[in-house]
Amino acid sequence: MMLDFTPSHLSDYRQNGFVAGRPVFSASEVARLRQRIEALEADHSEGAGGHDLAQFFRVNGHVVIPMLAEAARTPAILDAVESVLGPDLLAWSVELFIKEPGSRKTVSWHQDITYWGMGETDDEVTAWVALSDVSVEAGCMRFIPGSHKGRIADHEDTFDADNLLSRGQSIAGVDEAVAVHGPLRPGEMSLHHGRCFHASGANNSNDRRIGLAIRYVTPAVRNHAPGRDWAMPVLGETPRGGWDCIAGPRGLFHPADLALYDRILAGQADTLSAGAEQTVELYLQGGEAS
Ligand SMILES: O=C(O)CCC(=O)C(=O)O
């Protein structure tokens, strides 16, 4: 699939903190990806290594599920992300945001990097790929243009069970009137900056709403960050320090990768829980299935 990501798309991204509607997979490629995700759901509904499948889908799926690691290496996605972040890229997390037909699940207004231990970096971007028709009706993302130019805002923890975020974290007082919808057809992606305010509503359509979110970072993100963190190099030079680099899964739910998954989760949960009034279990309730 040829990428259509021009200097004008890059300039929109820089100006607004997001850009939507960029095609990265053909109709047959996206149908195949969806089929493979749904086959995993059918064949591994019990999860693996003591984790629900929904948890792998909601965080770090690329550590144990080969097709998610492969997705992070999709050339058309990497070309666009390279335009934004430069030639040395790592995938920090690969995740799925699934809302079943008629689901009331929502995502509150937030900035991604608030709890990720990356400071206020400009060197993180999410490529969010639609694996189904992610229309306004289906609960596509909404963005506040230009919000990435500010600092990290205060977030209030709600721990709302219908919120797909780990702490139900929410920014108060967002001016919804200036929000812009980012509907995506199957196979299209949006890119959003880690400080761009975004949210999404319920799925009022008759189909599942499936988004594949790939979080990319550069080697520089670790220069000023505390603790350890893990990422998978996907383009350019492998960093010599800073990140604990991972190679990607040895096979589906390989025991060594499941052990690595646990180590990463424990390390990241410490960062995510910082300042929370209750322990944050990383995305145990993240998927519709959980
Ligand atoms: O899928 C959604 O509605 C929200 C996704 C999101 O917040 C993200 O990818 O950062």
Short mmCIF file of C-alpha atoms and ligand atoms in Angstrom, two decimals:
data_model
loop_
_atom_site.label_atom_id
_atom_site.label_comp_id
_atom_site.label_asym_id
_atom_site.label_seq_id
_atom_site.Cartn_x
_atom_site.Cartn_y
_atom_site.Cartn_z
CA MET A 1 0.00 0.00 0.00
CA MET A 2 1.43 3.41 -0.99
CA LEU A 3 1.51 5.95 1.78
CA ASP A 4 -0.09 9.31 1.19
CA PHE A 5 1.64 11.46 3.81
CA THR A 6 2.73 14.76 2.29
CA PRO A 7 4.48 17.83 3.78
CA SER A 8 1.02 19.32 4.18
CA HIS A 9 -0.06 16.38 6.40
CA LEU A 10 3.11 16.86 8.43
CA SER A 11 2.39 20.54 8.77
CA ASP A 12 -1.20 19.75 9.95
CA TYR A 13 0.27 17.40 12.53
CA ARG A 14 2.70 20.04 13.79
CA GLN A 15 -0.03 22.69 13.89
CA ASN A 16 -2.87 20.63 15.39
CA GLY A 17 -1.16 17.75 17.21
CA PHE A 18 -2.97 15.17 15.08
CA VAL A 19 -3.71 14.23 11.51
CA ALA A 20 -6.37 11.70 10.45
CA GLY A 21 -7.45 9.74 7.39
CA ARG A 22 -4.06 8.54 6.09
CA PRO A 23 -4.39 5.22 4.21
CA VAL A 24 -1.91 2.51 5.29
CA PHE A 25 -3.60 -0.84 4.55
CA SER A 26 -5.59 -1.94 1.49
CA ALA A 27 -9.10 -3.34 1.97
CA SER A 28 -7.81 -6.90 1.73
CA GLU A 29 -4.90 -6.27 4.12
CA VAL A 30 -7.12 -4.74 6.76
CA ALA A 31 -9.70 -7.51 6.40
CA ARG A 32 -6.92 -10.05 6.95
CA LEU A 33 -5.63 -8.22 10.04
CA ARG A 34 -9.10 -8.11 11.54
CA GLN A 35 -9.61 -11.79 10.76
CA ARG A 36 -6.33 -12.64 12.54
CA ILE A 37 -7.31 -10.61 15.63
CA GLU A 38 -10.70 -12.31 15.70
CA ALA A 39 -9.09 -15.73 15.29
CA LEU A 40 -6.94 -14.98 18.35
CA GLU A 41 -10.10 -14.07 20.28
CA ALA A 42 -11.73 -17.33 19.22
CA ASP A 43 -8.72 -19.57 19.86
CA HIS A 44 -7.23 -17.95 22.99
CA SER A 45 -10.23 -16.63 24.88
CA GLU A 46 -8.69 -18.00 28.10
CA GLY A 47 -5.60 -15.78 27.68
CA ALA A 48 -2.12 -17.05 28.54
CA GLY A 49 0.44 -17.01 31.36
CA GLY A 50 -2.20 -15.92 33.88
CA HIS A 51 -3.30 -12.88 31.86
CA ASP A 52 -6.60 -12.28 30.11
CA LEU A 53 -6.38 -11.86 26.35
CA ALA A 54 -7.92 -8.41 26.92
CA GLN A 55 -4.86 -7.37 28.90
CA PHE A 56 -2.46 -8.34 26.09
CA PHE A 57 -4.70 -6.44 23.72
CA ARG A 58 -4.65 -3.33 25.89
CA VAL A 59 -0.96 -3.05 26.64
CA ASN A 60 2.33 -4.34 25.22
CA GLY A 61 0.67 -6.91 22.96
CA HIS A 62 3.72 -6.79 20.69
CA VAL A 63 5.78 -8.57 23.38
CA VAL A 64 3.83 -11.84 23.08
CA ILE A 65 1.73 -11.67 19.88
CA PRO A 66 3.83 -11.77 16.67
CA MET A 67 1.19 -10.17 14.43
CA LEU A 68 1.13 -7.06 16.65
CA ALA A 69 4.93 -6.77 16.48
CA GLU A 70 4.70 -7.17 12.68
CA ALA A 71 2.06 -4.43 12.51
CA ALA A 72 4.50 -2.05 14.26
CA ARG A 73 6.93 -2.64 11.38
CA THR A 74 4.46 -1.79 8.59
CA PRO A 75 6.46 0.30 6.08
CA ALA A 76 3.68 2.80 5.30
CA ILE A 77 3.19 3.53 9.02
CA LEU A 78 6.94 3.81 9.65
CA ASP A 79 7.35 6.23 6.71
CA ALA A 80 4.80 8.62 8.20
CA VAL A 81 6.15 8.29 11.74
CA GLU A 82 9.70 8.82 10.46
CA SER A 83 8.57 12.14 8.95
CA VAL A 84 7.40 13.18 12.39
CA LEU A 85 10.04 11.72 14.74
CA GLY A 86 13.10 11.09 12.56
CA PRO A 87 14.92 7.96 11.42
CA ASP A 88 15.47 6.05 14.69
CA LEU A 89 12.23 4.57 15.96
CA LEU A 90 11.14 2.12 18.64
CA ALA A 91 7.68 0.70 19.31
CA TRP A 92 6.90 1.23 23.01
CA SER A 93 3.46 -0.43 23.09
CA VAL A 94 1.00 -1.98 20.63
CA GLU A 95 -2.61 -2.00 21.80
CA LEU A 96 -6.16 -2.63 20.64
CA PHE A 97 -9.10 -0.39 21.48
CA ILE A 98 -12.22 -2.46 20.88
CA LYS A 99 -15.77 -1.28 21.46
CA GLU A 100 -18.48 -3.84 20.78
CA PRO A 101 -21.62 -2.80 18.83
CA GLY A 102 -23.84 -0.72 21.11
CA SER A 103 -21.12 -0.55 23.79
CA ARG A 104 -21.28 2.33 26.27
CA LYS A 105 -17.50 2.26 26.73
CA THR A 106 -15.88 5.64 26.24
CA VAL A 107 -12.49 7.29 26.59
CA SER A 108 -12.34 10.50 28.60
CA TRP A 109 -10.32 13.60 27.65
CA HIS A 110 -6.67 12.90 28.34
CA GLN A 111 -3.08 13.33 27.20
CA ASP A 112 -1.34 10.03 26.63
CA ILE A 113 2.04 10.72 28.17
CA THR A 114 0.69 11.95 31.50
CA TYR A 115 1.58 8.76 33.40
CA TRP A 116 4.11 7.13 31.11
CA GLY A 117 7.27 8.38 32.81
CA MET A 118 8.44 10.16 29.64
CA GLY A 119 8.15 13.70 30.96
CA GLU A 120 6.57 16.15 28.49
CA THR A 121 8.43 14.79 25.48
CA ASP A 122 7.64 15.67 21.86
CA ASP A 123 9.30 12.40 20.84
CA GLU A 124 6.30 10.09 21.22
CA VAL A 125 3.53 9.65 18.65
CA THR A 126 0.65 7.20 18.36
CA ALA A 127 -0.33 5.69 15.01
CA TRP A 128 -3.95 4.62 15.45
CA VAL A 129 -5.13 2.32 12.65
CA ALA A 130 -8.81 1.54 12.00
CA LEU A 131 -9.46 -2.19 11.53
CA SER A 132 -13.19 -1.53 11.10
CA ASP A 133 -15.24 1.48 10.03
CA VAL A 134 -14.44 3.95 12.82
CA SER A 135 -17.09 6.54 12.04
CA VAL A 136 -18.48 9.27 14.29
CA GLU A 137 -21.38 6.90 15.05
CA ALA A 138 -18.96 4.12 15.99
CA GLY A 139 -17.16 6.37 18.50
CA CYS A 140 -14.11 7.65 16.64
CA MET A 141 -11.57 9.81 18.45
CA ARG A 142 -12.06 13.55 18.93
CA PHE A 143 -9.12 15.91 19.29
CA ILE A 144 -8.54 19.45 20.55
CA PRO A 145 -6.42 21.16 17.87
CA GLY A 146 -3.27 22.80 19.21
CA SER A 147 -3.58 21.31 22.70
CA HIS A 148 -0.22 19.55 22.28
CA LYS A 149 1.48 22.96 22.39
CA GLY A 150 0.68 23.29 26.08
CA ARG A 151 2.08 21.38 29.00
CA ILE A 152 0.64 18.28 30.67
CA ALA A 153 -2.69 19.34 32.22
CA ASP A 154 -4.12 18.15 35.55
CA HIS A 155 -5.95 14.83 35.22
CA GLU A 156 -8.49 13.59 37.73
CA ASP A 157 -8.73 9.83 38.36
CA THR A 158 -12.33 8.58 38.06
CA PHE A 159 -11.71 4.80 37.86
CA ASP A 160 -15.02 4.72 35.92
CA ALA A 161 -15.74 1.12 34.83
CA ASP A 162 -17.05 2.31 31.44
CA ASN A 163 -13.83 4.17 30.71
CA LEU A 164 -11.26 2.27 28.67
CA LEU A 165 -8.37 4.15 30.33
CA SER A 166 -6.46 2.51 33.17
CA ARG A 167 -7.30 5.15 35.81
CA GLY A 168 -10.33 6.64 34.04
CA GLN A 169 -8.20 9.76 34.07
CA SER A 170 -9.86 12.87 32.78
CA ILE A 171 -9.01 16.51 32.09
CA ALA A 172 -11.74 18.80 33.44
CA GLY A 173 -13.15 21.79 31.59
CA VAL A 174 -12.26 20.84 28.02
CA ASP A 175 -14.06 23.09 25.51
CA GLU A 176 -15.94 20.44 23.51
CA ALA A 177 -17.09 23.08 21.02
CA VAL A 178 -13.63 23.24 19.44
CA ALA A 179 -13.14 19.45 19.29
CA VAL A 180 -12.59 17.87 15.87
CA HIS A 181 -13.72 14.33 15.01
CA GLY A 182 -11.20 12.00 13.36
CA PRO A 183 -13.33 9.36 11.59
CA LEU A 184 -11.35 6.62 9.84
CA ARG A 185 -12.31 4.11 7.19
CA PRO A 186 -10.92 0.58 7.53
CA GLY A 187 -7.17 0.68 6.78
CA GLU A 188 -6.74 4.39 7.49
CA MET A 189 -4.75 5.76 10.40
CA SER A 190 -4.45 8.91 12.42
CA LEU A 191 -1.32 10.14 14.16
CA HIS A 192 -1.57 11.98 17.45
CA HIS A 193 0.98 13.69 19.67
CA GLY A 194 1.43 12.46 23.25
CA ARG A 195 0.20 15.78 24.68
CA CYS A 196 -2.77 16.26 22.31
CA PHE A 197 -6.09 16.21 24.25
CA HIS A 198 -8.28 13.41 22.86
CA ALA A 199 -11.36 11.38 23.81
CA SER A 200 -13.95 9.10 22.20
CA GLY A 201 -17.61 8.22 22.66
CA ALA A 202 -19.77 5.11 22.70
CA ASN A 203 -20.15 2.77 19.72
CA ASN A 204 -23.65 3.33 18.38
CA SER A 205 -23.01 1.35 15.20
CA ASN A 206 -23.88 -2.27 14.43
CA ASP A 207 -20.29 -3.38 13.98
CA ARG A 208 -17.36 -3.75 16.34
CA ARG A 209 -15.13 -0.67 16.46
CA ILE A 210 -11.53 -1.89 16.39
CA GLY A 211 -8.49 0.37 16.60
CA LEU A 212 -4.87 -0.72 16.61
CA ALA A 213 -2.76 1.83 18.50
CA ILE A 214 1.01 1.73 18.03
CA ARG A 215 3.05 4.00 20.30
CA TYR A 216 6.36 5.06 18.77
CA VAL A 217 9.24 6.74 20.59
CA THR A 218 12.79 7.80 19.79
CA PRO A 219 15.98 6.84 21.63
CA ALA A 220 16.08 10.38 23.13
CA VAL A 221 12.93 9.85 25.22
CA ARG A 222 14.94 7.94 27.83
CA ASN A 223 17.61 10.65 28.23
CA HIS A 224 15.82 12.35 31.11
CA ALA A 225 13.42 9.62 32.25
CA PRO A 226 13.67 7.85 35.62
CA GLY A 227 13.70 4.06 36.13
CA ARG A 228 13.81 1.43 33.37
CA ASP A 229 11.60 1.00 30.36
CA TRP A 230 11.41 -1.36 27.41
CA ALA A 231 10.84 -0.83 23.68
CA MET A 232 11.30 -2.67 20.39
CA PRO A 233 13.57 -1.02 17.78
CA VAL A 234 11.72 -0.91 14.44
CA LEU A 235 13.70 1.52 12.28
CA GLY A 236 17.24 2.91 12.11
CA GLU A 237 19.86 2.53 14.83
CA THR A 238 19.29 0.44 17.93
CA PRO A 239 19.95 2.68 20.94
CA ARG A 240 23.05 1.75 22.96
CA GLY A 241 21.68 2.93 26.28
CA GLY A 242 18.50 4.24 27.84
CA TRP A 243 15.95 1.75 26.59
CA ASP A 244 15.92 -1.94 27.43
CA CYS A 245 15.56 -3.11 23.83
CA ILE A 246 13.42 -6.14 23.03
CA ALA A 247 13.51 -8.14 19.82
CA GLY A 248 9.85 -9.10 19.50
CA PRO A 249 8.09 -12.38 20.22
CA ARG A 250 9.73 -15.77 19.68
CA GLY A 251 6.27 -17.19 18.92
CA LEU A 252 2.70 -16.73 20.06
CA PHE A 253 2.67 -16.63 23.88
CA HIS A 254 6.17 -18.12 24.10
CA PRO A 255 7.01 -18.82 27.80
CA ALA A 256 10.14 -16.61 27.71
CA ASP A 257 8.10 -13.73 26.26
CA LEU A 258 5.36 -14.21 28.84
CA ALA A 259 8.02 -13.89 31.58
CA LEU A 260 9.36 -10.74 29.89
CA TYR A 261 5.79 -9.40 29.64
CA ASP A 262 5.44 -9.76 33.43
CA ARG A 263 8.72 -7.93 34.07
CA ILE A 264 7.75 -5.07 31.77
CA LEU A 265 4.27 -4.82 33.26
CA ALA A 266 5.63 -4.67 36.81
CA GLY A 267 8.11 -1.94 35.85
CA GLN A 268 5.53 0.13 33.98
CA ALA A 269 2.81 -0.34 36.63
CA ASP A 270 5.07 1.39 39.18
CA THR A 271 5.28 4.39 36.86
CA LEU A 272 1.57 4.35 36.02
CA SER A 273 0.50 4.13 39.68
CA ALA A 274 2.62 7.08 40.78
CA GLY A 275 0.35 9.56 42.60
CA ALA A 276 -2.80 7.42 42.25
CA GLU A 277 -4.96 6.85 45.32
CA GLN A 278 -5.40 3.18 44.52
CA THR A 279 -3.10 0.64 42.92
CA VAL A 280 -3.47 0.67 39.16
CA GLU A 281 -3.71 -2.80 37.68
CA LEU A 282 -2.48 -2.33 34.16
CA TYR A 283 -5.60 -2.51 31.97
CA LEU A 284 -7.22 -5.49 33.66
CA GLN A 285 -10.58 -4.08 32.63
CA GLY A 286 -9.36 -2.69 29.37
CA GLY A 287 -11.19 -4.85 26.82
CA GLU A 288 -14.86 -5.47 26.39
CA ALA A 289 -14.24 -9.13 27.05
CA SER A 290 -12.94 -8.64 30.57
O1 LIG B 1 -9.64 4.30 20.95
C1 LIG B 1 -9.91 5.30 21.57
O2 LIG B 1 -11.01 5.79 21.56
C2 LIG B 1 -8.87 6.05 22.37
C3 LIG B 1 -7.50 5.72 21.99
C4 LIG B 1 -6.50 6.51 22.74
O3 LIG B 1 -6.78 7.19 23.69
C5 LIG B 1 -5.13 6.42 22.29
O4 LIG B 1 -4.83 5.66 21.37
O5 LIG B 1 -4.29 7.15 22.85
#
